[in-house]
PDB file of C-alpha atoms in Angstrom:
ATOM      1  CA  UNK A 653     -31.726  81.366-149.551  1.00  0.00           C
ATOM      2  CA  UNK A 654     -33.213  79.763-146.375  1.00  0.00           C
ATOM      3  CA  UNK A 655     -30.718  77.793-143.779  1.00  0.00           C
ATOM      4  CA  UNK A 656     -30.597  74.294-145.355  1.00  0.00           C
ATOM      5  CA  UNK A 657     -31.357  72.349-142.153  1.00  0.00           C
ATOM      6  CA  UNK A 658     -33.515  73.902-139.660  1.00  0.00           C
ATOM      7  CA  UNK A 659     -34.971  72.085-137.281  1.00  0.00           C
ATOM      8  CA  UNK A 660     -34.766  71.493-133.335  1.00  0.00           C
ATOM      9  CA  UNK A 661     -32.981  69.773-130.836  1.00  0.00           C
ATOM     10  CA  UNK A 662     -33.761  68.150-127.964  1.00  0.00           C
ATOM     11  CA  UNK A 663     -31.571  67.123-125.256  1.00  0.00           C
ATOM     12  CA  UNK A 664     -30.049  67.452-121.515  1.00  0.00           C
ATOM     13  CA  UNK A 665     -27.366  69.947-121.067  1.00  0.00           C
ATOM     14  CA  UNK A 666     -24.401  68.367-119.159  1.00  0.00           C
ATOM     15  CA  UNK A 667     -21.869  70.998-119.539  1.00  0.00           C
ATOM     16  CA  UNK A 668     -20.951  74.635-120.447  1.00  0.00           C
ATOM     17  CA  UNK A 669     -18.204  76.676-121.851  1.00  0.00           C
ATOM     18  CA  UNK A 670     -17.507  80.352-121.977  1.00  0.00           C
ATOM     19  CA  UNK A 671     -15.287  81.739-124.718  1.00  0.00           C
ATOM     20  CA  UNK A 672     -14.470  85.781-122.825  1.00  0.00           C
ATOM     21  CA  UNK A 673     -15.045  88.542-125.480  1.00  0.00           C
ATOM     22  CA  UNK A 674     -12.158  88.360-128.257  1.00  0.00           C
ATOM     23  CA  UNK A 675     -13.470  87.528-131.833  1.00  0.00           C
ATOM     24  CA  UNK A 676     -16.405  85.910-132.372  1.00  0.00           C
ATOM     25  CA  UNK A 677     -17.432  84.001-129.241  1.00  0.00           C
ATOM     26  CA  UNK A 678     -19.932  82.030-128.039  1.00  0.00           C
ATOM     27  CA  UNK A 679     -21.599  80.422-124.975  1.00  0.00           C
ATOM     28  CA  UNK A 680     -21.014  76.810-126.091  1.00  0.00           C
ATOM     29  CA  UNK A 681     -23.490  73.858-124.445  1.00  0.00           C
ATOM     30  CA  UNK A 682     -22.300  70.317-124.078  1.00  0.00           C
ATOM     31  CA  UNK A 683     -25.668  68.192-124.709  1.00  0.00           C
ATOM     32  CA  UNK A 684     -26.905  64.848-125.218  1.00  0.00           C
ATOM     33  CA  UNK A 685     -29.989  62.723-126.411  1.00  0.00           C
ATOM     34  CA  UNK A 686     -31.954  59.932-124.960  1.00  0.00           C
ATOM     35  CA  UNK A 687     -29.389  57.507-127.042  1.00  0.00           C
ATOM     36  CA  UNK A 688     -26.228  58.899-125.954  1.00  0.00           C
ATOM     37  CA  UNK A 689     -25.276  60.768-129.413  1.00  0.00           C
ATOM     38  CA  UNK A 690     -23.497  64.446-128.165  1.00  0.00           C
ATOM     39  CA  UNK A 691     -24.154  67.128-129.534  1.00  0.00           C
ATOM     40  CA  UNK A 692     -22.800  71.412-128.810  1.00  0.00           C
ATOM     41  CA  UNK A 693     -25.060  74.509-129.036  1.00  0.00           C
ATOM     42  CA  UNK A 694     -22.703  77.172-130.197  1.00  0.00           C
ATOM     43  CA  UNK A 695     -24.795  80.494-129.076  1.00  0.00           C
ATOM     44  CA  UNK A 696     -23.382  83.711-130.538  1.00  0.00           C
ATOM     45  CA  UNK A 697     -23.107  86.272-127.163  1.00  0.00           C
ATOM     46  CA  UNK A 698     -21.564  89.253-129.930  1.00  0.00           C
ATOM     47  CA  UNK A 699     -22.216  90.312-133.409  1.00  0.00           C
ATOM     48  CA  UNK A 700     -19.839  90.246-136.200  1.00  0.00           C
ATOM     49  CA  UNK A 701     -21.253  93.593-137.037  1.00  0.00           C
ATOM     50  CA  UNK A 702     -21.681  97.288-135.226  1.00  0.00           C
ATOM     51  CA  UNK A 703     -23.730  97.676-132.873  1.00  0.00           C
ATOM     52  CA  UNK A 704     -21.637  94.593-131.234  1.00  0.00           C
ATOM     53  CA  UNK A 705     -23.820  93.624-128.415  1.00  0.00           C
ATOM     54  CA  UNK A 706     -27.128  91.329-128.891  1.00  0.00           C
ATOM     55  CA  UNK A 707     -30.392  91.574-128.391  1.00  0.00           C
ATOM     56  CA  UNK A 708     -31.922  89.572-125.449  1.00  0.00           C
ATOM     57  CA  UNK A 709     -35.411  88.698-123.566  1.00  0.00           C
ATOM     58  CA  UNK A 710     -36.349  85.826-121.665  1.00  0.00           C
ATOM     59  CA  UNK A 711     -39.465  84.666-120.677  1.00  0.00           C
ATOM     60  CA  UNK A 712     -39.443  82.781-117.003  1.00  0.00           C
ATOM     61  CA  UNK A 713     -43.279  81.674-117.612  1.00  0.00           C
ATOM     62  CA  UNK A 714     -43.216  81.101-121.193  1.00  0.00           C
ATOM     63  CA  UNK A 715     -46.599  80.442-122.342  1.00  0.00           C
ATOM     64  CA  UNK A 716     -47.581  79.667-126.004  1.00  0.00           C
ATOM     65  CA  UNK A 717     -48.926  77.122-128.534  1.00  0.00           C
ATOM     66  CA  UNK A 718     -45.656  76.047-129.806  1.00  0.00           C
ATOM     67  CA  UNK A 719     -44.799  73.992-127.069  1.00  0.00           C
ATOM     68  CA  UNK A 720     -47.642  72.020-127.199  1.00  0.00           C
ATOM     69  CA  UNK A 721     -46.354  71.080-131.197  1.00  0.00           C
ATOM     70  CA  UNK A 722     -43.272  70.304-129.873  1.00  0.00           C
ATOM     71  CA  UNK A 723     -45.028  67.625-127.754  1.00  0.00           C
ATOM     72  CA  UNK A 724     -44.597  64.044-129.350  1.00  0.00           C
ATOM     73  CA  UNK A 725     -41.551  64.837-131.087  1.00  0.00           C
ATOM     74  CA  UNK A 726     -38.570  62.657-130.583  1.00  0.00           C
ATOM     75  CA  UNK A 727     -35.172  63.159-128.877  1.00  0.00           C
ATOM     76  CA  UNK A 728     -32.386  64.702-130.628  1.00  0.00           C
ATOM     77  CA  UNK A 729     -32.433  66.573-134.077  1.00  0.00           C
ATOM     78  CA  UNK A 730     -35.620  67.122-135.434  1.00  0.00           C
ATOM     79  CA  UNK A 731     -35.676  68.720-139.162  1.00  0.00           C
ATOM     80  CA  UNK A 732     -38.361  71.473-139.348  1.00  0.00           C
ATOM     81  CA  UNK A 733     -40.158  71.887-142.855  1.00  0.00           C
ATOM     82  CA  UNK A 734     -40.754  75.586-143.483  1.00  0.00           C
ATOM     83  CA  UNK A 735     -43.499  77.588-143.046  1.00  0.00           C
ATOM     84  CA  UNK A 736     -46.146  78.025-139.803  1.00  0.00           C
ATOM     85  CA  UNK A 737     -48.765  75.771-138.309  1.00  0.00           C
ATOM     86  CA  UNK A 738     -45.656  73.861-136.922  1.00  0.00           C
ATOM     87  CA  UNK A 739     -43.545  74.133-134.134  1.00  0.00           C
ATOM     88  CA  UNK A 740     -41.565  77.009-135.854  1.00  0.00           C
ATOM     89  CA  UNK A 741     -40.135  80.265-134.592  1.00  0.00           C
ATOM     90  CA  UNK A 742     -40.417  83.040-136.042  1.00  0.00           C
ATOM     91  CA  UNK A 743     -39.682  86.623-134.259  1.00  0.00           C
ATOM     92  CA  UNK A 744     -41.836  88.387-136.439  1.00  0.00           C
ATOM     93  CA  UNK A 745     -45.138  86.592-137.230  1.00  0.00           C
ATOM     94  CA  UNK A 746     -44.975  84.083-134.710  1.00  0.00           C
ATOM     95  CA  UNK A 747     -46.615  86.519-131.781  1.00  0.00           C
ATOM     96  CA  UNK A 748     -43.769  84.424-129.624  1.00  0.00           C
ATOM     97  CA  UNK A 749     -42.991  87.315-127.527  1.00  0.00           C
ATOM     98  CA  UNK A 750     -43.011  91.742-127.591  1.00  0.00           C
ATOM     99  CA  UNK A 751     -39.843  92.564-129.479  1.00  0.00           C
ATOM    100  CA  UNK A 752     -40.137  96.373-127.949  1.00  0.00           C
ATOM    101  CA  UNK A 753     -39.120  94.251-124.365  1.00  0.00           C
ATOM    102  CA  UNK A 754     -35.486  93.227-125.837  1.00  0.00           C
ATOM    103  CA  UNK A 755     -32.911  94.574-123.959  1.00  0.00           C
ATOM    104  CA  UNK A 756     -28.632  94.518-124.523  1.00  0.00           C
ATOM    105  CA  UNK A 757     -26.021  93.228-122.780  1.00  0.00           C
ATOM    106  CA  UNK A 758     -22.127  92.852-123.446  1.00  0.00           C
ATOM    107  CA  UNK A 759     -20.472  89.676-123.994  1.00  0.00           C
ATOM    108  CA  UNK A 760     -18.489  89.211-121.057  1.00  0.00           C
ATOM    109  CA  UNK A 761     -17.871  91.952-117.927  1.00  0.00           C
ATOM    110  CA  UNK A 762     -15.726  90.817-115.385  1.00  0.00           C
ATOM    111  CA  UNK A 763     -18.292  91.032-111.826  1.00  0.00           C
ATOM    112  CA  UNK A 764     -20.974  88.564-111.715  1.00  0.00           C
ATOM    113  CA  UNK A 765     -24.440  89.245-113.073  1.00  0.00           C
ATOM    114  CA  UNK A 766     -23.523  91.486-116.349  1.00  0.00           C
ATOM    115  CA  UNK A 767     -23.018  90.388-119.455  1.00  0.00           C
ATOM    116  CA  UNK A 768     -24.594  87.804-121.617  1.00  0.00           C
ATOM    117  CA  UNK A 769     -22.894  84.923-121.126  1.00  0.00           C
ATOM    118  CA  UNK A 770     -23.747  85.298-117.358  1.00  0.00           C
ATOM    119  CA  UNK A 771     -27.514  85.582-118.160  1.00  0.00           C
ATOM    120  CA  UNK A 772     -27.559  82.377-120.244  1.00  0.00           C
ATOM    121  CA  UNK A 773     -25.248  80.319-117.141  1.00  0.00           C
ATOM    122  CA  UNK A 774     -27.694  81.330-114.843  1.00  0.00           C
ATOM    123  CA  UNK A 775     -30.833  79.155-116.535  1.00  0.00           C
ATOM    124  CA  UNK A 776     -28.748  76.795-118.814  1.00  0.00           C
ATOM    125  CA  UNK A 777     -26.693  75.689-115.137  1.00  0.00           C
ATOM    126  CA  UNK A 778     -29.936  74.789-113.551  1.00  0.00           C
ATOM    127  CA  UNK A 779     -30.757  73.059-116.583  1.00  0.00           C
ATOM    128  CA  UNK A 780     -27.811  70.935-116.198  1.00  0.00           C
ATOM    129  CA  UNK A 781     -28.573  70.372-112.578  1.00  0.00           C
ATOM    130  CA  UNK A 782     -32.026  68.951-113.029  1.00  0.00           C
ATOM    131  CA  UNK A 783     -31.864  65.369-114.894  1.00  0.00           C
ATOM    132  CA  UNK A 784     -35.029  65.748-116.042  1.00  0.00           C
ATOM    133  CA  UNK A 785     -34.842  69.206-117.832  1.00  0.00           C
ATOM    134  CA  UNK A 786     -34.649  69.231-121.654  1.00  0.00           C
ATOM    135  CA  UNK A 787     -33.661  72.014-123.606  1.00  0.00           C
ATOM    136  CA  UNK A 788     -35.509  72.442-127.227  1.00  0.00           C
ATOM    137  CA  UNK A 789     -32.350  74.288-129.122  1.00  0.00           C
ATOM    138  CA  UNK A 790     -33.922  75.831-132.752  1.00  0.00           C
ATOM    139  CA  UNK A 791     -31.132  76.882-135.064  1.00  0.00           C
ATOM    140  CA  UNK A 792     -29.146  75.257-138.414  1.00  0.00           C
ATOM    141  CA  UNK A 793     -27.643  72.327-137.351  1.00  0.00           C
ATOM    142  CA  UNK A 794     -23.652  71.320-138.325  1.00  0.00           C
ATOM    143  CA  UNK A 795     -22.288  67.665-138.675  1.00  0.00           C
ATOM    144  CA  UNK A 796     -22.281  64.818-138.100  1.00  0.00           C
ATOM    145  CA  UNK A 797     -18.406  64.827-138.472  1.00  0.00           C
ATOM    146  CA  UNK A 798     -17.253  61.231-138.445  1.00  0.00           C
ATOM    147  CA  UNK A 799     -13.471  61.693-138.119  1.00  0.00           C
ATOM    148  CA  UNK A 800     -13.666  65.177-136.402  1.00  0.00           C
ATOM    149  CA  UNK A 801     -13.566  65.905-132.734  1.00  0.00           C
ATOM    150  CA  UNK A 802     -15.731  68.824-131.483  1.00  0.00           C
ATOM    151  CA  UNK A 803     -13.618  71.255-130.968  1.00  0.00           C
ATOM    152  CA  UNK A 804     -14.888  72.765-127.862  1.00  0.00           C
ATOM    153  CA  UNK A 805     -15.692  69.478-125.802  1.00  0.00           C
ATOM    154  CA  UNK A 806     -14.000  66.351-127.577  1.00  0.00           C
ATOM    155  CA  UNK A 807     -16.571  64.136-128.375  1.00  0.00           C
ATOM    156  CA  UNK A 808     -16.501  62.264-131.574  1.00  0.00           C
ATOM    157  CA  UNK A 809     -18.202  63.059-133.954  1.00  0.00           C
ATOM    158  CA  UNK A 810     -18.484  66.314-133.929  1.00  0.00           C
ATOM    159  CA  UNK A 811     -22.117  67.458-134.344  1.00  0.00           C
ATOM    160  CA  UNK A 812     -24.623  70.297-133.052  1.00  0.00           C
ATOM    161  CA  UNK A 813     -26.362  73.344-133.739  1.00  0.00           C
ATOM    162  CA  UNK A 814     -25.734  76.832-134.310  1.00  0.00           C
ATOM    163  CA  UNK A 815     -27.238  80.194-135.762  1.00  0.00           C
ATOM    164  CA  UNK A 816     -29.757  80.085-132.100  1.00  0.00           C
ATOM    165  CA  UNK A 817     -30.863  83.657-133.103  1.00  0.00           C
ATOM    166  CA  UNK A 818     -32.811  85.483-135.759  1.00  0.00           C
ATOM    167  CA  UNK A 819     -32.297  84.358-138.909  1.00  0.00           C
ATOM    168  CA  UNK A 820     -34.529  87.459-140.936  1.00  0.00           C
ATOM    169  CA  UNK A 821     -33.896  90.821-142.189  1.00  0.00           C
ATOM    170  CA  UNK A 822     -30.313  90.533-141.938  1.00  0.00           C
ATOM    171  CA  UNK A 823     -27.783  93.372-143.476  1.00  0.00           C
ATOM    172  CA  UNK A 824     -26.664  92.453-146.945  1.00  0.00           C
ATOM    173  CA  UNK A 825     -23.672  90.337-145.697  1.00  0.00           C
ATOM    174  CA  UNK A 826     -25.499  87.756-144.406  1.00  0.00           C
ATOM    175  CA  UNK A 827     -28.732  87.974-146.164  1.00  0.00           C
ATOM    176  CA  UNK A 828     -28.480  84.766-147.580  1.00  0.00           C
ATOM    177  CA  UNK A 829     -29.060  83.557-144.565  1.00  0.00           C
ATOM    178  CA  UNK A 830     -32.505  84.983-144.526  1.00  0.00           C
ATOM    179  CA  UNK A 831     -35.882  83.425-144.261  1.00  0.00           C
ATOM    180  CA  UNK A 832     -39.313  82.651-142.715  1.00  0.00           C
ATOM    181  CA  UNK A 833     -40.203  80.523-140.078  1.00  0.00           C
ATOM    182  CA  UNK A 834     -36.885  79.272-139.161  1.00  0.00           C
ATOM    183  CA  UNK A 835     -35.312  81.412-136.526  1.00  0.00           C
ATOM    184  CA  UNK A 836     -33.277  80.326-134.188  1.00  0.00           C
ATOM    185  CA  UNK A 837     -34.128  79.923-129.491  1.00  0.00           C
ATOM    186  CA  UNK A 838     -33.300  78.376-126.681  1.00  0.00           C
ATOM    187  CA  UNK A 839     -36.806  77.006-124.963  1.00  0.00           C
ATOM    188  CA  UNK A 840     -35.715  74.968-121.707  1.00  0.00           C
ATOM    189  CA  UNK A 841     -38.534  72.988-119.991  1.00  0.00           C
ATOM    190  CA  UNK A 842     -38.665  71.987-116.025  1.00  0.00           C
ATOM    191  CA  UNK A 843     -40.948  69.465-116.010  1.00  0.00           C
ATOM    192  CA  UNK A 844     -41.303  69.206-112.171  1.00  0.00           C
ATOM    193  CA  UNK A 845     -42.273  72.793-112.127  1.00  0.00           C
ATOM    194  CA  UNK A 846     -44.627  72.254-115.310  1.00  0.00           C
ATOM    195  CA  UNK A 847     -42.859  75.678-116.467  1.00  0.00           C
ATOM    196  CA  UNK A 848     -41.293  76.764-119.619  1.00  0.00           C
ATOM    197  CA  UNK A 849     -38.360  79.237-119.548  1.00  0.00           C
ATOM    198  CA  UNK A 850     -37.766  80.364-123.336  1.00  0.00           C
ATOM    199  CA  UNK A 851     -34.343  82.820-124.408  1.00  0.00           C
ATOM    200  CA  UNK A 852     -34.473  84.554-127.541  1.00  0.00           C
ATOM    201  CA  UNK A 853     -32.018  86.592-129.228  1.00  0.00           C
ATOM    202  CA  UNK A 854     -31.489  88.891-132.669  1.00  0.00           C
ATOM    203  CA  UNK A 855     -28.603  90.844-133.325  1.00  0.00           C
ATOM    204  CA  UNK A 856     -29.166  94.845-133.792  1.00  0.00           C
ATOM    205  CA  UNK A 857     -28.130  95.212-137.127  1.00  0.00           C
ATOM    206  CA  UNK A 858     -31.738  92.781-138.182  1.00  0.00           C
ATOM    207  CA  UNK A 859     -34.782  94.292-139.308  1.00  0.00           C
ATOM    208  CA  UNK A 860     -37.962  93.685-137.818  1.00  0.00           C
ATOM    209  CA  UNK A 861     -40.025  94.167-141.197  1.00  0.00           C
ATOM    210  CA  UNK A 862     -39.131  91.546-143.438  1.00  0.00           C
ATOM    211  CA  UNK A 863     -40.487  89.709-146.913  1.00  0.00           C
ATOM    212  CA  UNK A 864     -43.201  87.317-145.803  1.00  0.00           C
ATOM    213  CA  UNK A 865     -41.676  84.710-148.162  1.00  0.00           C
ATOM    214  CA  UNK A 866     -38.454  85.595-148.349  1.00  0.00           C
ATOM    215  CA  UNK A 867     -37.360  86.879-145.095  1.00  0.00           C
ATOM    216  CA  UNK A 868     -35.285  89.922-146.716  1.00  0.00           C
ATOM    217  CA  UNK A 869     -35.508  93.302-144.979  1.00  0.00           C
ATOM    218  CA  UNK A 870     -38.490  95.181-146.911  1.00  0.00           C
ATOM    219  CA  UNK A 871     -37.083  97.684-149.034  1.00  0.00           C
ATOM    220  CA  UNK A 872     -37.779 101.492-148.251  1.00  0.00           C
ATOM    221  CA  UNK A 873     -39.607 100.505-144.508  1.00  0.00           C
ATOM    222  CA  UNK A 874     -38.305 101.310-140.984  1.00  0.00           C
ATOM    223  CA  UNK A 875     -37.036  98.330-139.902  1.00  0.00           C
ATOM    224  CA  UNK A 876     -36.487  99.123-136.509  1.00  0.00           C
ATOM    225  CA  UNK A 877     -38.397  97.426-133.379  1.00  0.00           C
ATOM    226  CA  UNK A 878     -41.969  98.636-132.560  1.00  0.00           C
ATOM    227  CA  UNK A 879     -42.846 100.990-130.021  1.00  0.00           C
ATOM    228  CA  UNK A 880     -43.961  99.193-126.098  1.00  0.00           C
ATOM    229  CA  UNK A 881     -47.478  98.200-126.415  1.00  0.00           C
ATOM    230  CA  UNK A 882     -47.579  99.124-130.795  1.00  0.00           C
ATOM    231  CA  UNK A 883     -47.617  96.178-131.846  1.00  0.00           C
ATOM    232  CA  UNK A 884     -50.990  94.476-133.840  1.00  0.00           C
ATOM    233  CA  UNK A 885     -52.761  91.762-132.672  1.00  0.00           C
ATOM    234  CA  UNK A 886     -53.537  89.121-134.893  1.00  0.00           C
ATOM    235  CA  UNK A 887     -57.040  87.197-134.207  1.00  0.00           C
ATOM    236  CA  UNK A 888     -56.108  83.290-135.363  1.00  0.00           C
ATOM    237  CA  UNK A 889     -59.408  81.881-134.146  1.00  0.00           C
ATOM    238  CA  UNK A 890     -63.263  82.624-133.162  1.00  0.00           C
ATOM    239  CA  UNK A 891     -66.054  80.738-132.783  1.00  0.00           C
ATOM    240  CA  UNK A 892     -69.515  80.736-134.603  1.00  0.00           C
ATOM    241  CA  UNK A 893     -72.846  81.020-133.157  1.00  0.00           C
ATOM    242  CA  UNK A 894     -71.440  79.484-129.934  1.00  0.00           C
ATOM    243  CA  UNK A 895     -73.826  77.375-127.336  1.00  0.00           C
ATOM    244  CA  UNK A 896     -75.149  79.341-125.079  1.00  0.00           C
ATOM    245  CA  UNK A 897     -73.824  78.365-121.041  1.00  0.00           C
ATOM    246  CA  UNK A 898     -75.017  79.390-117.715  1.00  0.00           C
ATOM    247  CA  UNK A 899     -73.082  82.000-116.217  1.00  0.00           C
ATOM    248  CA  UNK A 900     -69.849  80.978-114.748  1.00  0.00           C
ATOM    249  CA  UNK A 901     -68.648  81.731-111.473  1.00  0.00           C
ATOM    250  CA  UNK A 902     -64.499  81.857-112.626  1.00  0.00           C
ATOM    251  CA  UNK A 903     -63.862  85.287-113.081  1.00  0.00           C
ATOM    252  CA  UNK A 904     -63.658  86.853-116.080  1.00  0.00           C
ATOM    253  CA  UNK A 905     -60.489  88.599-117.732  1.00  0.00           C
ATOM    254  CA  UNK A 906     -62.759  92.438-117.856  1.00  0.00           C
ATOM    255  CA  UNK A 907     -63.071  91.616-113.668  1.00  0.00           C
ATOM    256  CA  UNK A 908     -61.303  93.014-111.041  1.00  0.00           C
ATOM    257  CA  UNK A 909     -59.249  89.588-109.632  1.00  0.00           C
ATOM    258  CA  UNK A 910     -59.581  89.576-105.936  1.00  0.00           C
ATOM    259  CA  UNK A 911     -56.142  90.736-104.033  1.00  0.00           C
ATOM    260  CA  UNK A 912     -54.033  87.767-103.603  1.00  0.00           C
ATOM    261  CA  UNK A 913     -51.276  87.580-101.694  1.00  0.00           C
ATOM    262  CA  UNK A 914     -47.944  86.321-102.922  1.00  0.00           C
ATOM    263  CA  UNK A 915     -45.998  82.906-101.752  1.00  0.00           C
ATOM    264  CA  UNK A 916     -42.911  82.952-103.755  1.00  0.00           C
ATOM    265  CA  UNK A 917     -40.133  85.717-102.566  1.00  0.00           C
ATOM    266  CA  UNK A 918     -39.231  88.794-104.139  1.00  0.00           C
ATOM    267  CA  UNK A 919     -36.665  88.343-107.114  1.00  0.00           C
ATOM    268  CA  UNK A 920     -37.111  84.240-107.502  1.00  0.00           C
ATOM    269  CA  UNK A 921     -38.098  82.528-110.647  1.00  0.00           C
ATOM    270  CA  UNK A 922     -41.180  79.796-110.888  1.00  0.00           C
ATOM    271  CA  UNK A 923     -38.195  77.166-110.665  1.00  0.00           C
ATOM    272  CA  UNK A 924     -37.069  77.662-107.402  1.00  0.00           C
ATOM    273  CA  UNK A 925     -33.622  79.712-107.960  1.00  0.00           C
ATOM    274  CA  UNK A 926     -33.414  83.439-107.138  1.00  0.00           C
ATOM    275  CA  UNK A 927     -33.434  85.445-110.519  1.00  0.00           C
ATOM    276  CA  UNK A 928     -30.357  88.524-110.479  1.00  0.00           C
ATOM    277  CA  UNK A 929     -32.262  91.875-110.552  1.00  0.00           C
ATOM    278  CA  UNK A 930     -30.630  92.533-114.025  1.00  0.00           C
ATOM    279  CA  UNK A 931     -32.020  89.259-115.851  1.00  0.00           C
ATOM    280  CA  UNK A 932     -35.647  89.678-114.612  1.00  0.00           C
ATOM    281  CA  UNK A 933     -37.737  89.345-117.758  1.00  0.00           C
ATOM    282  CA  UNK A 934     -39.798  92.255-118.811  1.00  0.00           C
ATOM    283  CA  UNK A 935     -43.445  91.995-117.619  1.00  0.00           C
ATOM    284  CA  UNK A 936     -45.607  90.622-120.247  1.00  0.00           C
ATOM    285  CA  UNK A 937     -47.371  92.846-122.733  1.00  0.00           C
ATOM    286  CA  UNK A 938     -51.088  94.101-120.971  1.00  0.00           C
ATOM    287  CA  UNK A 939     -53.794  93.045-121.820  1.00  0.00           C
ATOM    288  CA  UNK A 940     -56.106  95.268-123.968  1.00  0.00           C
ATOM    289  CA  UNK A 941     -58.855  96.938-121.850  1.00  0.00           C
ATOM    290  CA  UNK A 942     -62.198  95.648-122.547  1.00  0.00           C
ATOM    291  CA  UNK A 943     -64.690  96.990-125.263  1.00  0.00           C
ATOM    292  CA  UNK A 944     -68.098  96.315-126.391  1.00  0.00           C
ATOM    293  CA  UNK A 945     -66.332  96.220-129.701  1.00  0.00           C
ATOM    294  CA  UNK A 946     -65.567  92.893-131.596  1.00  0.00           C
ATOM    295  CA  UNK A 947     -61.872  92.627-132.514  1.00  0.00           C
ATOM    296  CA  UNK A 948     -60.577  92.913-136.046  1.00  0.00           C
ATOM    297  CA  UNK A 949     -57.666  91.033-137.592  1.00  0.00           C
ATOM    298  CA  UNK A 950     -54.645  92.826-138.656  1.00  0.00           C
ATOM    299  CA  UNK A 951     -51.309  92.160-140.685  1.00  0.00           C
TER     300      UNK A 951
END
């Protein structure tokens, strides 16, 4: 079965907490809402389950329809009905991002710049030092726990959000965890840089062809990640017998752009912070070279 609350949360990050490499440990995130309720974002940084190290890929210029359906929504916890059209994740139908570009990293390497809980300090910490950052956590959330404290910051009650991953084609010991249209991300928005930054993670033991309703690995298929630049492209939209315009000057995407030359220095972000070498996102998948031919949809 499905997780039985999905939704998203959004908050400001006001503190962080790294839990090293023994057991099962996370990157934990202190957070809060516009009323003051607190809330932690336990992110799992290693897998309960060979290969040990996760899955990773951020996007520094994250760019995609979802977070204009996030627009409007309240802040705090936000419960997600299932299914797409909303402002959903899903790593596999979802077109969110080129799972060929995820990359590994270990959970914690002593030296700076290694390992994943590194990676996620670097944007969640500039998160937390910009007041008006929010960061849109998707996962199941746990709590409220009225008599609890949380056990990683204090606050009463004890409330948040875990399972920030992919939450499809899992191995038979956590398949009933499995579903569609409920995966689990970290999307952080900078408002004063109109940019998105979104972090997404799986664990390598997931398939990547799963039961469109269901969410269970398909049976029989290779459920391994597609090859760089394999993967379909799905046609959502296209418009009949459109009005005819005059010919615009703007140049269009089968041109060749005029050389521009670039204002922002080598290895820094669109937010303003230098980016370590290591977490520099994988370039975004190319665009298909032009054809006379009309595209075709594919599943």
């Amino acid at each position: 079965m499905p997780l039985k609350a999905y939704g998203v949360l959004i908050t400001r990050a006001v503190d962080t907490r790294r839990e090293g490499a023994a057991g099962t440990p996370h990157y934990q995130i202190h957070l809060t809402d516009d009323s003051g309720t607190h809330f932690r974002a336990a992110v799992n940084v290693l897998s309960a389950e060979q290969p040990s190290e996760l899955l990773y890929l951020v996007s520094e210029d994250f760019q995609h329809p979802v977070t204009a359906r996030l627009e409007g929504l309240p802040s705090g916890w936000n419960t997600l009905l299932p299914g797409p059209g909303g402002p959903n994740l899903d790593f596999v139908r979802g077109n969110l991002f080129d799972p060929a570009q995820l990359r590994t990293l270990p959970p914690d390497a002593s030296g700076p710049d290694n390992d994943l809980a590194d990676l996620l300090d670097h944007y969640v910490r500039r998160a937390v030092d910009d007041p008006d950052a929010r960061l849109y956590v998707f996962g199941e959330r746990f709590g409220p726990e009225p008599t609890v404290k949380d056990k990683v910051f204090g606050f009463l009650p004890g409330n948040g959000v875990h399972d920030i991953h992919m939450n499809q084609g899992n191995s038979r010991r956590f398949s009933g965890d499995d579903g569609v249209w409920q995966d689990g991300g970290l999307l952080i928005h900078f408002p004063a840089q109109s940019r998105w930054v979104g972090i997404f993670l799986a664990f390598q033991s997931q398939s990547w062809h799963t039961d469109d309703t269901t969410g269970h690995t398909l049976e029989g298929t290779d459920g391994s990640r597609p090859d760089p630049g394999s993967r379909p492209v799905r046609v959502v939209a296209a418009l009949v017998n459109p009005v005819a315009r005059r010919p615009s000057r703007r140049a269009s995407p089968c041109s060749t752009p005029r050389p521009t030359r670039s204002t922002r220095p080598a290895g820094t972000s669109g937010t303003g912070s230098a980016t370590p070498a290591r977490y520099r996102p994988a370039p975004s998948p190319r665009v298909p070279p032009c054809s006379s031919r009309s595209p075709t949809a594919s599943n």
